[in-house]
PDB file of C-alpha atoms in Angstrom:
ATOM      1  CA  MET A   1      16.055 -29.674  -5.015  1.00  0.00           C
ATOM      2  CA  LEU A   2      15.268 -30.931  -1.906  1.00  0.00           C
ATOM      3  CA  VAL A   3      18.326 -30.805   0.622  1.00  0.00           C
ATOM      4  CA  ALA A   4      18.238 -32.555   3.751  1.00  0.00           C
ATOM      5  CA  GLN A   5      19.194 -30.949   6.946  1.00  0.00           C
ATOM      6  CA  PRO A   6      21.113 -32.486   9.849  1.00  0.00           C
ATOM      7  CA  ALA A   7      19.159 -34.486  12.004  1.00  0.00           C
ATOM      8  CA  GLY A   8      21.928 -34.796  15.021  1.00  0.00           C
ATOM      9  CA  GLU A   9      23.645 -37.416  16.458  1.00  0.00           C
ATOM     10  CA  GLY A  10      22.069 -40.473  18.702  1.00  0.00           C
ATOM     11  CA  THR A  11      18.882 -41.455  18.953  1.00  0.00           C
ATOM     12  CA  ASP A  12      17.348 -38.196  18.520  1.00  0.00           C
ATOM     13  CA  GLY A  13      18.865 -38.002  15.763  1.00  0.00           C
ATOM     14  CA  ALA A  14      18.014 -41.155  14.072  1.00  0.00           C
ATOM     15  CA  ARG A  15      14.364 -40.822  14.979  1.00  0.00           C
ATOM     16  CA  ARG A  16      15.034 -37.744  13.390  1.00  0.00           C
ATOM     17  CA  ARG A  17      15.967 -38.563  10.045  1.00  0.00           C
ATOM     18  CA  ILE A  18      13.758 -41.371  10.453  1.00  0.00           C
ATOM     19  CA  GLY A  19      11.188 -39.135  10.065  1.00  0.00           C
ATOM     20  CA  GLN A  20      11.941 -36.503   7.648  1.00  0.00           C
ATOM     21  CA  LEU A  21      12.224 -39.934   5.315  1.00  0.00           C
ATOM     22  CA  PHE A  22       9.103 -42.337   6.470  1.00  0.00           C
ATOM     23  CA  GLY A  23       7.390 -40.189   8.076  1.00  0.00           C
ATOM     24  CA  SER A  24       6.759 -39.030  11.491  1.00  0.00           C
ATOM     25  CA  GLU A  25       4.094 -41.266  12.609  1.00  0.00           C
ATOM     26  CA  LEU A  26       6.763 -43.840  11.706  1.00  0.00           C
ATOM     27  CA  ALA A  27       9.119 -42.015  14.158  1.00  0.00           C
ATOM     28  CA  GLU A  28       7.106 -41.252  17.046  1.00  0.00           C
ATOM     29  CA  ARG A  29       6.204 -45.730  16.853  1.00  0.00           C
ATOM     30  CA  LEU A  30       9.781 -46.282  17.223  1.00  0.00           C
ATOM     31  CA  GLU A  31      11.102 -47.941  20.808  1.00  0.00           C
ATOM     32  CA  ALA A  32      15.011 -47.347  21.411  1.00  0.00           C
ATOM     33  CA  PHE A  33      17.283 -49.898  23.070  1.00  0.00           C
ATOM     34  CA  GLY A  34      20.919 -50.035  23.436  1.00  0.00           C
ATOM     35  CA  ALA A  35      23.753 -51.034  25.321  1.00  0.00           C
ATOM     36  CA  ARG A  36      27.833 -50.147  25.357  1.00  0.00           C
ATOM     37  CA  GLY A  37      30.586 -52.897  26.070  1.00  0.00           C
ATOM     38  CA  ALA A  38      33.735 -52.946  28.051  1.00  0.00           C
ATOM     39  CA  SER A  39      35.996 -51.886  24.975  1.00  0.00           C
ATOM     40  CA  GLY A  40      33.415 -49.133  23.230  1.00  0.00           C
ATOM     41  CA  GLU A  41      31.517 -51.197  21.035  1.00  0.00           C
ATOM     42  CA  ALA A  42      27.889 -50.507  21.295  1.00  0.00           C
ATOM     43  CA  ILE A  43      24.923 -51.643  19.678  1.00  0.00           C
ATOM     44  CA  TRP A  44      21.675 -49.340  19.335  1.00  0.00           C
ATOM     45  CA  GLY A  45      18.684 -48.293  17.151  1.00  0.00           C
ATOM     46  CA  LEU A  46      14.962 -48.242  16.866  1.00  0.00           C
ATOM     47  CA  MET A  47      12.670 -50.676  16.700  1.00  0.00           C
ATOM     48  CA  GLY A  48       9.107 -50.700  15.779  1.00  0.00           C
ATOM     49  CA  ASP A  49       5.520 -51.967  17.440  1.00  0.00           C
ATOM     50  CA  PRO A  50       3.017 -53.971  15.724  1.00  0.00           C
ATOM     51  CA  THR A  51       1.717 -51.308  14.181  1.00  0.00           C
ATOM     52  CA  THR A  52       4.664 -50.947  12.129  1.00  0.00           C
ATOM     53  CA  THR A  53       5.199 -54.339  10.350  1.00  0.00           C
ATOM     54  CA  ARG A  54       3.983 -52.966   6.383  1.00  0.00           C
ATOM     55  CA  GLY A  55       6.884 -52.339   3.897  1.00  0.00           C
ATOM     56  CA  ARG A  56      10.022 -54.173   4.272  1.00  0.00           C
ATOM     57  CA  ARG A  57      12.108 -51.459   6.551  1.00  0.00           C
ATOM     58  CA  TYR A  58      15.152 -53.279   8.506  1.00  0.00           C
ATOM     59  CA  PHE A  59      18.034 -51.439   8.027  1.00  0.00           C
ATOM     60  CA  VAL A  60      21.283 -52.331   9.574  1.00  0.00           C
ATOM     61  CA  PHE A  61      24.319 -49.759   9.744  1.00  0.00           C
ATOM     62  CA  VAL A  62      28.161 -50.696  10.594  1.00  0.00           C
ATOM     63  CA  HIS A  63      29.620 -47.245  11.439  1.00  0.00           C
ATOM     64  CA  ARG A  64      27.301 -45.143   9.731  1.00  0.00           C
ATOM     65  CA  ARG A  65      27.237 -47.405   6.384  1.00  0.00           C
ATOM     66  CA  LEU A  66      24.429 -49.433   5.465  1.00  0.00           C
ATOM     67  CA  LEU A  67      25.125 -52.870   4.590  1.00  0.00           C
ATOM     68  CA  ARG A  68      23.285 -56.062   3.908  1.00  0.00           C
ATOM     69  CA  ASP A  69      23.747 -58.845   6.161  1.00  0.00           C
ATOM     70  CA  ARG A  70      22.220 -61.401   6.110  1.00  0.00           C
ATOM     71  CA  ALA A  71      23.071 -63.099   9.257  1.00  0.00           C
ATOM     72  CA  ILE A  72      22.221 -60.139  11.638  1.00  0.00           C
ATOM     73  CA  LEU A  73      19.105 -59.911   9.974  1.00  0.00           C
ATOM     74  CA  ALA A  74      17.907 -63.585  10.147  1.00  0.00           C
ATOM     75  CA  SER A  75      19.386 -63.426  14.023  1.00  0.00           C
ATOM     76  CA  PHE A  76      16.314 -60.348  14.024  1.00  0.00           C
ATOM     77  CA  TYR A  77      13.307 -62.624  12.567  1.00  0.00           C
ATOM     78  CA  ARG A  78      14.356 -65.525  14.455  1.00  0.00           C
ATOM     79  CA  ALA A  79      14.031 -63.234  17.941  1.00  0.00           C
ATOM     80  CA  VAL A  80      10.488 -61.850  16.365  1.00  0.00           C
ATOM     81  CA  ARG A  81       8.934 -64.941  15.649  1.00  0.00           C
ATOM     82  CA  GLU A  82      10.031 -66.548  18.587  1.00  0.00           C
ATOM     83  CA  GLU A  83       8.959 -63.341  20.759  1.00  0.00           C
ATOM     84  CA  TRP A  84       5.611 -62.121  18.906  1.00  0.00           C
ATOM     85  CA  ARG A  85       4.733 -65.928  17.047  1.00  0.00           C
ATOM     86  CA  SER A  86       4.475 -64.289  13.559  1.00  0.00           C
ATOM     87  CA  ASP A  87       6.033 -63.919  10.745  1.00  0.00           C
ATOM     88  CA  ASP A  88       5.593 -60.394  10.137  1.00  0.00           C
ATOM     89  CA  PHE A  89       8.279 -57.596  11.117  1.00  0.00           C
ATOM     90  CA  PRO A  90       8.476 -54.207  12.635  1.00  0.00           C
ATOM     91  CA  ALA A  91      10.730 -52.035  11.540  1.00  0.00           C
ATOM     92  CA  LEU A  92      14.246 -52.067  12.430  1.00  0.00           C
ATOM     93  CA  PHE A  93      16.612 -49.441  12.429  1.00  0.00           C
ATOM     94  CA  LEU A  94      20.032 -51.160  13.608  1.00  0.00           C
ATOM     95  CA  PHE A  95      23.002 -49.436  14.700  1.00  0.00           C
ATOM     96  CA  LEU A  96      26.436 -51.544  15.420  1.00  0.00           C
ATOM     97  CA  ASP A  97      29.856 -49.326  15.807  1.00  0.00           C
ATOM     98  CA  LEU A  98      32.311 -51.632  16.670  1.00  0.00           C
ATOM     99  CA  PRO A  99      36.018 -51.319  16.855  1.00  0.00           C
ATOM    100  CA  ALA A 100      37.596 -51.429  13.449  1.00  0.00           C
ATOM    101  CA  GLU A 101      39.478 -54.264  13.990  1.00  0.00           C
ATOM    102  CA  GLN A 102      37.123 -56.545  14.489  1.00  0.00           C
ATOM    103  CA  VAL A 103      34.853 -55.434  11.237  1.00  0.00           C
ATOM    104  CA  ASP A 104      36.348 -57.019   7.666  1.00  0.00           C
ATOM    105  CA  VAL A 105      34.779 -55.026   5.378  1.00  0.00           C
ATOM    106  CA  ASN A 106      36.380 -56.874   2.156  1.00  0.00           C
ATOM    107  CA  VAL A 107      33.892 -58.921   1.845  1.00  0.00           C
ATOM    108  CA  HIS A 108      31.960 -57.264  -1.280  1.00  0.00           C
ATOM    109  CA  PRO A 109      33.960 -54.811  -4.056  1.00  0.00           C
ATOM    110  CA  GLN A 110      30.680 -52.550  -2.824  1.00  0.00           C
ATOM    111  CA  LYS A 111      32.035 -52.878   0.544  1.00  0.00           C
ATOM    112  CA  SER A 112      27.940 -53.418   1.403  1.00  0.00           C
ATOM    113  CA  GLU A 113      28.519 -56.403   3.880  1.00  0.00           C
ATOM    114  CA  ILE A 114      30.945 -57.823   6.058  1.00  0.00           C
ATOM    115  CA  ARG A 115      32.177 -60.162   7.919  1.00  0.00           C
ATOM    116  CA  ILE A 116      32.737 -59.544  11.563  1.00  0.00           C
ATOM    117  CA  PRO A 117      35.481 -62.263  12.854  1.00  0.00           C
TER     118      PRO A 117
END
């Protein structure tokens, strides 16, 4: 039985976990980004370069919970198309930390989708 070791917090921990799951080659090609708002909200993550377009590795996490959010991914696709002039999309691991009152998790029975009012 394979047991995953704790990867740690923040960007370094996320990069270690991605390396464990997808391989160190991908993890090393990811560029970190992030910003923090005045109310404590944060958006951060890791995004790949053009060599990471193989496969469908687009993940969005809100409060460390994996979600399927079409609106967020649509914004990502639009930004990549405009910036890279391409329909090839790099790997994306996006983390959103928002105040609880700004997230409605009662949108989907499995809590795999959210609404940000």
